[in-house]
């Protein structure tokens, strides 16, 4: 890449991040919220890899951080899905607004 | 504009538009489809940015694992009305305003930052050998941080880097994955209902 | 000619993709004919004979014309977008894996030093198209097929990845080009004969790959005795055709991966020199490269033939048997094989036996992928030598090529 610089890649990361936040806020389906978190993590990953590419000092560390983020995302998705399935078993819905048993 | 630039803009547009579509679309399975395009586009960005291994991991873990898990979850819980749960108009309005503000904040943050202390020229792909270094750094058999000082704004005190390798985090993460595996299996196990007494 | 030099990578990529699509589609046509003939012979009949001369070799073409001329029906209850787009996702996933497959010395669509891993990861994306097709068809048979496919594929990816790691451990590289080049010479140089664990791994990998291509006896996603036709019940015409190209392409890709990892890649195993010139300067080199492509394709087709043979010989398993076979047998077996295969070199060196072959990649060829890694130190596999890494503490060495600029 010659003219595409750091800022353009950061812009993509920011779009992914904001889309993820919006997805978490607006979706009422619990699995939709999960998709939002994946988007947020992806936005962060794009930034990590962008800094890794554009700066020599970080070109290993950025990628390693991205790898760890992906692993964490896998773990988070597995646990969250287990929780969603449990929630569905107990409440027969996946609407996150219905999760208010602990409301005082 | 070189061909690599063109490719970058195509992939970036695809990624961004699909990410927006994930938010906009109401059907949860279609959202999964758009999420697939987003994740694949991100993997494409990683390949363009020279992170071959991270891109392949992204495809394998996200597309081959997490996304299938999500769709599987949708199929297990898909009862007509829940496929199309939607938020109210007021919530949408607030969300759009907050989202635009957040995007503006992030955009102004990286547009107003003076990136001159970072070298703007990316490394020469002919001399970079990321994947090997990545593996050696994860094994701890090679220093992951090249010697040098951290980039700071002109005029500040230069900061020396400490030497790190990533064997311990790697082991911690693998144990963590094992714990998650057991925990998820425990949480999602088929259990008998208590019956009508409670 | 500056223009040509600037855009040469683009033109090369276009040429490579056209050739690869032709290869995938063309071999799918031949596979379908082969499948009919194999099925016929195994069931003690002749198979197609009428269309196209003696062996009925035009049968698939006739079928293809019929399929393309068919009406493309979309059911009323289907999700239009998902229904339309999922065949393409399945096909693209399979097609991408051919990008990094080396057909000969330096004959590869995209040289990549993590080719084996890339192939695994894109092959795992094929399943997503099938799940979406199952969901988007709006039919309960399709939905069942899609769910079975999801459960089966997510499980079988684990032993498949583990089985790929084992020959990679012996070869010391993820680059399929280098792995294939290490197996030059006579056939006992092939990785399958490297040690007993590799030999066992090949059979486990082949079983898992068969399941990964959802071939019988693991074709629960389209079990026609239970689910009409599974995930493609509602499809017809060209979209159905794409699913079948994806399935046959996946068989081809998995077989080619097995051939490259275990069975010597493009080497015949009969001639020690084995087409080694491999340059494109001399006519002999071009001929040798051409022959190596043919050898690799022939070997892969042989494995595809074995898959067909299995399909028409064994009855279909039940879905719980498929899952049990993976999670209770194949995963532990491949874990144990991985452990033993990685312990073997350590034991070997402790006993003072002569070094196992292939622990070091041979002299590197001039490849675009390896030009990125110029120093010899970087090319050493991480576990180069068992005794060395166990007796010496790992050293933190400074990287030389990434000075602050």
XYZ file of C-alpha atoms in Angstrom:
707
model
C 0.000 0.000 0.000
C 1.381 3.344 -0.855
C -1.189 6.023 -0.242
C -3.410 4.230 2.231
C -2.047 5.177 5.584
C -2.695 4.473 9.206
C -5.693 6.775 9.486
C -7.678 5.051 6.768
C -7.295 1.695 8.465
C -8.163 3.227 11.824
C -11.314 4.592 10.205
C -12.401 1.066 9.288
C -11.708 -0.025 12.841
C -13.762 2.868 14.193
C -16.695 2.032 11.915
C -16.627 -1.569 13.079
C -16.430 -0.471 16.700
C -19.345 1.944 16.460
C -21.427 -0.559 14.520
C -20.753 -3.089 17.260
C -21.793 -0.665 20.004
C -24.980 0.198 18.121
C -25.675 -3.485 17.573
C -25.323 -4.161 21.295
C -27.635 -1.256 22.115
C -30.390 -1.780 19.577
C -30.715 -5.549 19.334
C -33.103 -7.156 21.767
C -32.218 -10.677 20.765
C -29.457 -11.944 23.068
C -27.608 -13.487 20.144
C -27.746 -10.148 18.344
C -26.044 -8.569 21.344
C -23.364 -11.245 21.066
C -22.843 -10.323 17.419
C -22.333 -6.735 18.552
C -19.548 -7.751 20.905
C -17.867 -9.657 18.088
C -17.964 -6.520 15.954
C -16.442 -4.430 18.750
C -13.631 -6.937 19.194
C -13.034 -6.937 15.450
C -12.739 -3.179 15.415
C -10.102 -3.399 18.130
C -8.306 -6.120 16.187
C -8.167 -4.012 13.062
C -6.489 -1.284 15.071
C -3.986 -3.686 16.589
C -3.005 -5.082 13.210
C -2.896 -1.614 11.672
C -0.436 -0.402 14.299
C 1.505 -3.611 13.858
C 1.803 -2.936 10.156
C 2.617 0.726 10.313
C 5.121 0.683 13.125
C 8.151 -1.550 13.209
C 8.330 -1.685 16.972
C 4.919 -3.246 17.289
C 4.741 -5.569 14.333
C 4.894 -8.686 16.454
C 3.042 -7.404 19.469
C 0.096 -6.032 17.513
C -0.478 -9.377 15.890
C -0.075 -11.266 19.142
C -2.620 -9.016 20.807
C -4.991 -9.588 17.908
C -4.516 -13.345 18.278
C -5.258 -13.213 21.995
C -8.339 -11.118 21.308
C -9.607 -13.704 18.854
C -9.047 -16.475 21.385
C -10.867 -14.468 24.044
C -13.715 -13.869 21.605
C -14.038 -17.601 21.040
C -14.150 -18.266 24.764
C -16.630 -15.456 25.321
C -18.912 -16.672 22.533
C -18.971 -20.214 23.903
C -19.841 -19.109 27.438
C -22.337 -16.495 26.308
C -24.106 -18.954 24.070
C -24.339 -21.439 26.934
C -25.866 -18.692 29.071
C -28.313 -17.764 26.315
C -29.416 -21.361 25.932
C -29.898 -21.618 29.692
C -31.865 -18.413 29.682
C -34.003 -19.762 26.878
C -34.621 -22.939 28.842
C -35.792 -20.973 31.852
C -37.702 -18.107 30.262
C -38.633 -19.477 26.812
C -37.434 -16.291 25.189
C -34.154 -14.751 24.078
C -35.291 -11.164 24.619
C -32.688 -9.523 26.830
C -35.340 -7.166 28.217
C -36.983 -10.180 29.850
C -33.895 -10.772 31.995
C -35.113 -8.787 34.979
C -35.498 -11.398 37.667
C -32.956 -9.645 39.868
C -34.557 -6.236 39.532
C -35.134 -4.818 42.995
C -3.863 4.829 -6.835
C -2.146 1.508 -6.920
C -3.933 -1.772 -7.146
C -3.254 -2.497 -3.477
C -4.997 0.761 -2.581
C -7.931 -0.134 -4.763
C -8.135 -3.526 -3.103
C -7.966 -1.924 0.318
C -10.834 0.433 -0.428
C -12.970 -2.356 -1.855
C -12.407 -4.554 1.191
C -12.844 -1.642 3.580
C -16.128 -0.618 1.965
C -17.384 -4.180 2.041
C -16.449 -4.516 5.691
C -17.941 -1.214 6.757
C -21.183 -1.629 4.825
C -21.678 -5.162 6.112
C -21.046 -3.968 9.658
C -23.728 -1.317 9.224
C -26.068 -3.900 7.753
C -25.558 -6.119 10.814
C -26.990 -3.279 12.877
C -29.745 -2.259 10.500
C -31.153 -5.638 9.583
C -33.876 -6.947 11.850
C -33.752 -10.619 10.990
C -31.173 -12.284 13.211
C -30.074 -14.868 10.647
C -29.551 -12.203 8.012
C -27.516 -10.322 10.603
C -25.385 -13.465 10.862
C -24.916 -13.419 7.084
C -23.778 -9.789 7.153
C -21.547 -10.605 10.100
C -19.978 -13.297 7.930
C -19.127 -10.688 5.298
C -17.777 -8.344 7.959
C -15.539 -11.009 9.446
C -14.334 -12.181 6.046
C -13.641 -8.578 5.077
C -11.671 -8.076 8.274
C -9.673 -11.186 7.461
C -9.039 -9.692 4.026
C -7.782 -6.495 5.675
C -5.444 -8.573 7.813
C -4.064 -10.264 4.708
C -3.567 -6.872 3.083
C -1.791 -5.628 6.192
C 0.673 -8.493 6.026
C -0.804 -10.415 8.960
C -1.355 -13.687 7.119
C -1.501 -15.810 10.235
C -3.945 -13.552 12.058
C -6.141 -13.475 8.960
C -6.216 -17.245 8.732
C -6.953 -17.516 12.457
C -9.747 -15.016 11.995
C -11.286 -17.160 9.262
C -10.855 -20.394 11.176
C -12.025 -19.222 14.588
C -14.609 -16.605 13.719
C -16.169 -17.892 10.532
C -15.598 -21.587 11.095
C -16.291 -21.548 14.816
C -17.981 -18.601 16.470
C -20.337 -17.731 13.643
C -21.503 -21.314 13.223
C -22.022 -21.463 16.971
C -24.112 -18.290 16.802
C -26.267 -19.576 13.958
C -26.638 -22.841 15.798
C -27.845 -20.897 18.801
C -30.291 -18.995 16.609
C -31.650 -22.243 15.213
C -32.089 -23.715 18.680
C -33.956 -20.660 19.941
C -35.672 -19.584 16.725
C -39.354 -19.506 17.454
C -41.124 -17.235 14.994
C -41.368 -14.022 17.061
C -37.800 -14.042 18.379
C -36.246 -14.008 14.927
C -37.532 -10.488 14.435
C -37.331 -8.851 17.853
C -36.967 -5.150 17.272
C -36.259 -2.139 19.395
C -38.553 0.866 19.549
C -38.201 3.998 17.411
C -37.071 6.114 20.335
C -34.315 3.705 21.171
C -33.234 3.774 17.527
C -33.078 7.557 17.496
C -30.986 7.664 20.665
C -28.757 4.898 19.324
C -28.123 6.674 16.038
C -27.260 9.940 17.771
C -24.964 8.191 20.230
C -23.367 6.196 17.442
C -22.665 9.267 15.318
C -21.238 11.073 18.341
C -19.014 8.101 19.135
C -17.836 7.856 15.545
C -17.109 11.575 15.565
C -15.168 11.236 18.801
C -13.071 8.348 17.520
C -12.573 10.004 14.143
C -11.485 13.295 15.634
C -9.197 11.407 18.015
C -7.193 9.837 15.243
C -7.517 12.723 12.826
C -6.270 15.274 15.318
C -3.473 13.168 16.665
C -0.105 14.067 15.268
C 1.049 10.769 13.812
C 4.332 12.191 12.605
C 6.230 10.452 15.353
C 5.179 7.165 13.798
C 6.913 6.291 10.574
C 4.258 6.646 7.930
C 5.958 4.302 5.539
C 4.958 0.710 6.187
C 7.736 -1.845 6.362
C 9.005 -3.376 3.181
C 7.081 -6.620 2.682
C 10.175 -8.197 1.153
C 12.040 -8.096 4.457
C 9.266 -8.711 6.943
C 8.676 -12.277 8.019
C 5.831 -11.985 10.404
C 4.645 -15.540 10.803
C 7.984 -17.002 11.830
C 8.618 -14.229 14.307
C 5.110 -14.610 15.636
C 5.633 -18.299 16.348
C 9.018 -17.748 17.921
C 7.657 -14.943 20.096
C 4.795 -17.130 21.284
C 7.279 -19.856 22.126
C 9.341 -17.403 24.113
C 12.421 -18.454 22.206
C 12.829 -15.031 20.697
C 12.509 -11.553 22.035
C 9.284 -10.174 20.713
C 10.277 -6.575 21.131
C 13.057 -5.209 19.015
C 15.428 -2.964 20.911
C 14.712 0.690 20.676
C 12.811 3.454 22.330
C 9.101 3.849 22.271
C 7.815 6.530 19.942
C 6.945 9.669 21.859
C 6.059 13.159 20.847
C 9.017 15.284 19.946
C 10.510 16.868 23.018
C 9.414 14.226 25.491
C 11.752 11.888 27.306
C 12.388 8.728 25.268
C 11.110 5.568 26.923
C 13.173 2.396 26.766
C 11.306 -0.774 25.977
C 11.370 -3.732 28.273
C 11.952 -7.159 26.791
C 8.990 -9.450 26.602
C 8.138 -12.865 25.242
C 4.743 -14.421 25.187
C 5.093 -17.970 26.416
C 3.348 -17.344 29.748
C 0.327 -15.528 28.277
C 0.096 -18.275 25.708
C -0.059 -20.938 28.423
C -2.533 -18.914 30.468
C -4.769 -18.526 27.446
C -4.676 -22.238 26.711
C -5.628 -23.094 30.281
C -8.314 -20.454 30.084
C -9.716 -22.092 26.976
C -9.815 -25.435 28.748
C -11.686 -23.856 31.655
C -14.116 -22.271 29.224
C -14.648 -25.584 27.480
C -15.557 -27.306 30.714
C -17.616 -24.369 31.916
C -19.632 -24.123 28.720
C -20.276 -27.846 28.714
C -21.434 -27.588 32.326
C -23.679 -24.600 31.697
C -25.297 -25.983 28.590
C -25.752 -29.542 29.770
C -29.190 -31.063 29.467
C -30.729 -31.030 32.904
C -33.920 -32.468 34.191
C -36.577 -30.106 35.270
C -37.423 -30.176 38.918
C -40.963 -31.094 38.094
C -44.151 -29.311 39.007
C -43.451 -29.091 42.720
C -41.449 -25.883 42.639
C 5.598 -2.402 -21.430
C 5.644 -0.644 -18.087
C 1.933 -1.041 -17.988
C 2.257 -4.805 -18.201
C 4.895 -4.850 -15.474
C 2.684 -2.795 -13.167
C -0.310 -4.971 -13.582
C 1.441 -8.292 -13.912
C 0.341 -9.446 -10.403
C -3.250 -8.614 -11.292
C -3.089 -10.423 -14.617
C -1.392 -13.379 -13.000
C -4.078 -13.520 -10.309
C -6.812 -13.421 -12.949
C -5.170 -16.165 -14.987
C -4.655 -18.303 -11.896
C -8.259 -17.951 -10.790
C -9.614 -18.742 -14.255
C -7.447 -21.853 -14.431
C -8.477 -22.926 -10.946
C -12.194 -22.423 -11.568
C -11.850 -24.440 -14.747
C -10.054 -27.162 -12.866
C -12.645 -27.319 -10.075
C -15.593 -27.293 -12.450
C -13.997 -29.669 -14.928
C -13.048 -32.193 -12.316
C -16.561 -31.956 -10.849
C -17.905 -33.020 -14.258
C -15.541 -35.966 -14.381
C -16.246 -36.880 -10.743
C -19.980 -37.068 -11.379
C -19.425 -39.420 -14.312
C -16.950 -41.405 -12.197
C -19.415 -41.599 -9.329
C -22.062 -43.088 -11.594
C -19.700 -45.614 -13.071
C -18.305 -46.587 -9.652
C -21.786 -46.900 -8.207
C -22.839 -48.991 -11.181
C -19.905 -51.357 -10.998
C -20.193 -51.802 -7.241
C -23.890 -52.548 -7.584
C -23.140 -55.003 -10.392
C -24.547 -52.963 -13.236
C -23.020 -50.920 -15.995
C -23.777 -47.341 -15.100
C -24.381 -44.841 -17.893
C -23.703 -46.314 -21.324
C -26.002 -44.639 -23.808
C -24.884 -41.037 -23.942
C -21.596 -40.418 -25.640
C -19.922 -43.495 -26.967
C -18.638 -46.467 -25.144
C -18.342 -45.337 -21.544
C -21.185 -42.875 -21.449
C -18.703 -40.090 -20.912
C -21.083 -37.400 -22.188
C -23.622 -38.212 -19.501
C -22.524 -35.418 -17.161
C -22.578 -32.852 -19.939
C -26.133 -33.868 -20.737
C -26.988 -33.627 -17.057
C -25.383 -30.222 -16.827
C -27.362 -28.907 -19.798
C -30.510 -30.266 -18.234
C -29.712 -28.604 -14.904
C -28.943 -25.218 -16.397
C -32.097 -25.329 -18.488
C -34.176 -26.112 -15.416
C -36.384 -23.509 -13.825
C -34.826 -21.850 -10.801
C -37.512 -22.170 -8.160
C -37.494 -20.192 -4.922
C -40.070 -21.436 -2.423
C -42.586 -18.936 -1.090
C -41.520 -19.438 2.521
C -37.827 -19.133 1.799
C -35.733 -16.204 2.918
C -34.950 -14.737 -0.498
C -31.541 -13.271 0.283
C -30.211 -16.268 2.191
C -31.618 -18.719 -0.313
C -30.000 -16.955 -3.237
C -26.627 -16.260 -1.725
C -25.784 -19.441 0.171
C -24.697 -21.613 -2.812
C -22.130 -18.989 -3.710
C -20.768 -18.903 -0.160
C -20.339 -22.664 -0.178
C -18.602 -22.614 -3.547
C -16.317 -19.685 -2.741
C -15.198 -21.351 0.480
C -14.086 -24.426 -1.411
C -12.613 -22.554 -4.324
C -10.429 -20.375 -2.079
C -8.666 -23.436 -0.738
C -7.276 -24.185 -4.200
C -5.505 -20.829 -4.192
C -2.692 -22.025 -1.972
C -2.520 -25.616 -3.180
C 0.811 -26.267 -4.915
C 0.337 -28.217 -8.141
C 4.016 -28.449 -8.775
C 7.269 -26.759 -8.017
C 6.381 -23.067 -7.997
C 3.012 -23.779 -9.591
C 0.696 -22.312 -7.022
C -1.958 -19.650 -7.208
C -0.829 -17.704 -4.177
C 2.452 -18.589 -2.476
C 1.886 -18.358 1.235
C 4.009 -19.613 4.059
C 1.047 -20.759 6.119
C -0.618 -22.553 3.228
C -1.717 -25.651 5.162
C -3.363 -23.546 7.824
C -5.020 -21.281 5.275
C -6.452 -24.286 3.479
C -7.943 -25.614 6.708
C -9.461 -22.279 7.581
C -11.145 -21.625 4.243
C -12.390 -25.184 3.970
C -14.164 -24.607 7.265
C -16.074 -21.660 5.817
C -17.842 -23.853 3.266
C -20.170 -25.181 5.925
C -21.625 -21.750 6.517
C -23.225 -21.684 3.094
C -24.829 -25.030 3.811
C -26.206 -23.932 7.159
C -27.624 -20.772 5.652
C -29.160 -22.797 2.825
C -30.740 -25.088 5.388
C -32.170 -22.173 7.300
C -33.116 -20.015 4.351
C -35.071 -22.678 2.499
C -37.945 -22.390 4.909
C -38.453 -26.127 5.011
C -38.088 -28.343 8.032
C -36.111 -30.971 6.132
C -33.614 -28.353 5.077
C -33.431 -26.972 8.598
C -32.699 -30.418 10.016
C -30.043 -30.951 7.377
C -28.445 -27.614 8.149
C -28.403 -28.228 11.890
C -26.900 -31.665 11.477
C -24.277 -30.216 9.211
C -23.443 -27.496 11.746
C -23.047 -29.947 14.609
C -21.076 -32.398 12.498
C -18.687 -29.889 10.969
C -17.934 -28.038 14.178
C -16.995 -31.368 15.742
C -14.992 -32.774 12.845
C -12.903 -29.657 12.434
C -11.113 -30.477 15.669
C -9.586 -33.838 14.637
C -9.005 -32.516 11.119
C -6.845 -29.673 12.412
C -5.032 -31.993 14.821
C -4.295 -34.433 12.018
C -2.831 -31.689 9.863
C -0.549 -30.616 12.703
C 1.096 -34.045 12.919
C 2.778 -34.105 9.474
C 3.513 -30.414 9.899
C 5.426 -31.317 13.064
C 7.526 -33.774 11.109
C 8.086 -31.382 8.230
C 8.814 -28.329 10.334
C 6.926 -25.920 8.098
C 3.381 -24.940 7.217
C 4.269 -24.130 3.631
C 2.739 -26.812 1.445
C 5.388 -26.198 -1.219
C 8.189 -26.982 1.199
C 6.333 -29.946 2.650
C 5.933 -31.411 -0.814
C 9.525 -30.724 -1.763
C 10.764 -32.556 1.301
C 9.116 -35.702 0.009
C 11.024 -35.860 -3.257
C 12.688 -39.067 -4.300
C 11.463 -42.585 -3.760
C 8.141 -43.206 -2.141
C 9.607 -44.155 1.223
C 10.493 -40.508 1.530
C 6.810 -39.672 1.739
C 5.639 -38.400 5.088
C 3.224 -41.278 5.479
C 6.223 -43.593 5.819
C 8.118 -41.184 8.041
C 7.156 -42.907 11.273
C 4.331 -45.180 12.417
C 2.296 -42.320 13.819
C 2.241 -40.507 10.515
C 1.012 -43.699 8.926
C -1.856 -43.959 11.405
C -2.570 -40.257 11.106
C -3.117 -40.556 7.386
C -6.008 -42.950 7.878
C -7.550 -40.827 10.618
C -7.168 -37.741 8.437
C -8.737 -39.464 5.478
C -11.721 -40.552 7.570
C -12.153 -37.075 8.989
C -11.767 -35.494 5.568
C -14.456 -37.794 4.207
C -16.728 -36.677 7.011
C -15.716 -33.075 6.429
C -16.884 -33.306 2.810
C -20.161 -34.759 4.135
C -19.675 -37.883 2.084
C -21.317 -41.166 2.922
C -21.191 -42.808 5.397
C -21.219 -39.382 7.043
C -23.689 -37.626 4.741
C -26.258 -36.995 7.432
C -26.920 -33.485 6.149
C -28.559 -34.893 3.041
C -29.694 -38.298 4.250
C -32.309 -38.946 1.620
C -33.964 -41.774 3.511
C -34.717 -39.422 6.418
C -34.632 -35.833 5.186
C -35.749 -35.960 1.521
C -32.498 -34.341 0.368
C -31.400 -32.427 3.455
C -30.166 -28.911 3.023
C -30.649 -28.822 -0.764
C -34.201 -30.137 -0.803
C -35.587 -26.901 -2.158
C -32.841 -26.134 -4.632
C -32.946 -26.731 -8.334
C -31.117 -25.758 -11.460
C -27.906 -23.821 -11.324
C -27.882 -23.210 -7.572
C -28.157 -26.909 -6.918
C -25.340 -27.354 -9.403
C -23.170 -24.969 -7.353
C -23.745 -27.033 -4.224
C -22.583 -30.098 -6.057
C -19.556 -28.366 -7.465
C -18.767 -27.273 -3.908
C -19.103 -30.825 -2.618
C -16.926 -32.359 -5.320
C -14.525 -29.466 -5.029
C -14.252 -30.078 -1.294
C -13.512 -33.750 -1.944
C -10.832 -32.754 -4.416
C -9.352 -30.169 -2.038
C -9.303 -32.511 0.951
C -7.737 -35.269 -1.154
C -5.148 -32.893 -2.556
C -4.323 -31.722 0.958
C -3.900 -35.349 2.044
C -1.723 -36.032 -0.997
C 0.459 -33.019 -0.323
C 0.799 -33.680 3.379
C 1.249 -37.432 3.342
C 1.630 -38.870 -0.144
C 4.475 -36.941 -1.641
C 2.641 -34.116 -3.334
C 3.467 -33.908 -7.010
C 6.253 -36.487 -6.803
C 5.681 -39.881 -8.339
C 7.855 -41.608 -5.771
C 9.349 -43.780 -8.491
C 12.099 -41.675 -9.996
C 14.689 -40.324 -7.613
C 15.277 -37.194 -9.673
C 11.565 -36.788 -10.130
C 11.097 -33.873 -12.461
C 13.353 -31.816 -10.318
C 14.470 -29.198 -12.870
C 11.198 -27.409 -12.445
C 12.345 -24.187 -14.031
C 10.390 -22.568 -16.776
C 13.435 -21.793 -18.881
C 14.030 -25.037 -20.703
C 11.471 -27.128 -22.596
C 12.349 -30.031 -20.325
C 11.564 -27.956 -17.261
C 8.207 -26.921 -18.666
C 7.409 -30.523 -19.513
C 8.440 -31.588 -16.011
C 6.224 -28.952 -14.416
C 3.344 -30.028 -16.589
C 3.858 -33.648 -15.589
C 3.992 -32.731 -11.912
C 0.582 -31.064 -12.194
C -0.783 -34.226 -13.775
C 0.739 -36.407 -11.081
C -0.794 -34.362 -8.276
C -4.217 -34.335 -9.911
C -4.048 -38.062 -10.607
C -3.153 -38.844 -7.007
C -5.975 -36.654 -5.723
C -8.441 -38.282 -8.081
C -7.332 -41.656 -6.798
C -8.228 -40.597 -3.262
C -11.540 -39.217 -4.504
C -12.149 -42.595 -6.098
C -11.536 -44.245 -2.709
C -14.075 -41.875 -1.166
C -16.631 -42.971 -3.777
C -15.771 -46.587 -3.181
C -16.430 -46.072 0.546
C -19.680 -44.297 -0.201
C -21.134 -47.144 -2.198
C -19.818 -49.827 0.134
C -20.712 -48.707 3.646
C -24.199 -47.972 4.966
C -24.947 -44.564 6.422
C -24.368 -44.014 10.137
C -26.938 -42.521 12.477
C -26.389 -38.939 13.571
C -25.571 -39.918 17.152
C -23.112 -42.495 15.857
C -21.447 -39.856 13.716
C -21.059 -37.505 16.672
C -19.892 -40.280 18.977
C -17.351 -41.450 16.452
C -15.882 -37.980 16.286
C -15.948 -36.912 19.905
C -15.295 -40.232 21.607
C -12.924 -41.875 19.160
C -11.388 -39.619 16.538
C -10.551 -36.673 18.802
C -8.806 -38.802 21.468
C -7.032 -40.840 18.808
C -5.709 -37.763 17.056
C -4.705 -36.179 20.387
C -2.776 -39.315 21.312
C -1.157 -39.433 17.882
C -0.127 -35.796 18.190
C 1.407 -36.453 21.591
C 3.254 -39.568 20.439
C 4.424 -37.995 17.201
C 5.890 -35.075 19.089
C 7.470 -37.310 21.753
C 9.068 -39.590 19.177
C 11.895 -37.246 18.102
C 12.774 -36.543 21.731
C 12.931 -40.256 22.508
C 14.835 -40.887 19.312
C 17.491 -38.373 20.211
C 17.712 -39.536 23.820
C 18.431 -43.056 22.666
C 21.157 -41.712 20.423
C 19.683 -43.112 17.270
C 20.467 -41.430 13.966
C 18.438 -38.344 13.263
C 15.056 -38.708 11.720
C 14.874 -37.381 8.217
C 13.180 -34.099 7.300
C 13.734 -32.307 10.541
C 15.383 -29.570 8.568
C 13.869 -28.291 5.374
C 16.261 -28.907 2.509
C 17.939 -26.110 0.676
C 15.242 -23.605 -0.010
C 14.066 -23.005 -3.519
C 13.622 -19.523 -4.831
C 10.012 -18.836 -4.058
C 8.221 -15.559 -3.615
C 6.937 -16.750 -0.258
C 10.317 -17.642 1.085
C 12.006 -14.573 -0.218
C 10.244 -12.784 2.566
C 12.264 -14.734 5.082
C 15.817 -14.196 3.994
C 17.873 -15.223 6.992
C 18.613 -18.837 7.596
C 17.858 -18.488 11.279
C 14.279 -17.549 10.622
C 13.690 -20.603 8.517
C 14.690 -23.087 11.162
C 11.675 -24.861 12.542
C 10.979 -23.900 16.099
C 11.598 -27.380 17.483
C 14.576 -27.956 15.309
C 16.253 -30.554 17.419
C 14.766 -32.262 20.413
C 17.931 -32.573 22.483
C 19.060 -29.104 21.755
C 15.895 -27.480 22.890
C 15.699 -29.620 25.997
C 19.240 -29.079 27.210
C 19.708 -25.448 26.394
C 17.543 -22.765 27.861
C 15.723 -20.774 25.249
C 17.679 -17.733 24.347
C 16.308 -14.330 23.854
C 17.921 -13.154 20.689
C 17.598 -9.754 19.270
C 15.907 -9.390 16.003
C 18.198 -7.865 13.513
C 16.054 -6.785 10.632
C 13.606 -4.539 12.396
C 15.733 -1.741 13.654
C 13.993 1.491 14.324
C 14.105 3.408 11.097
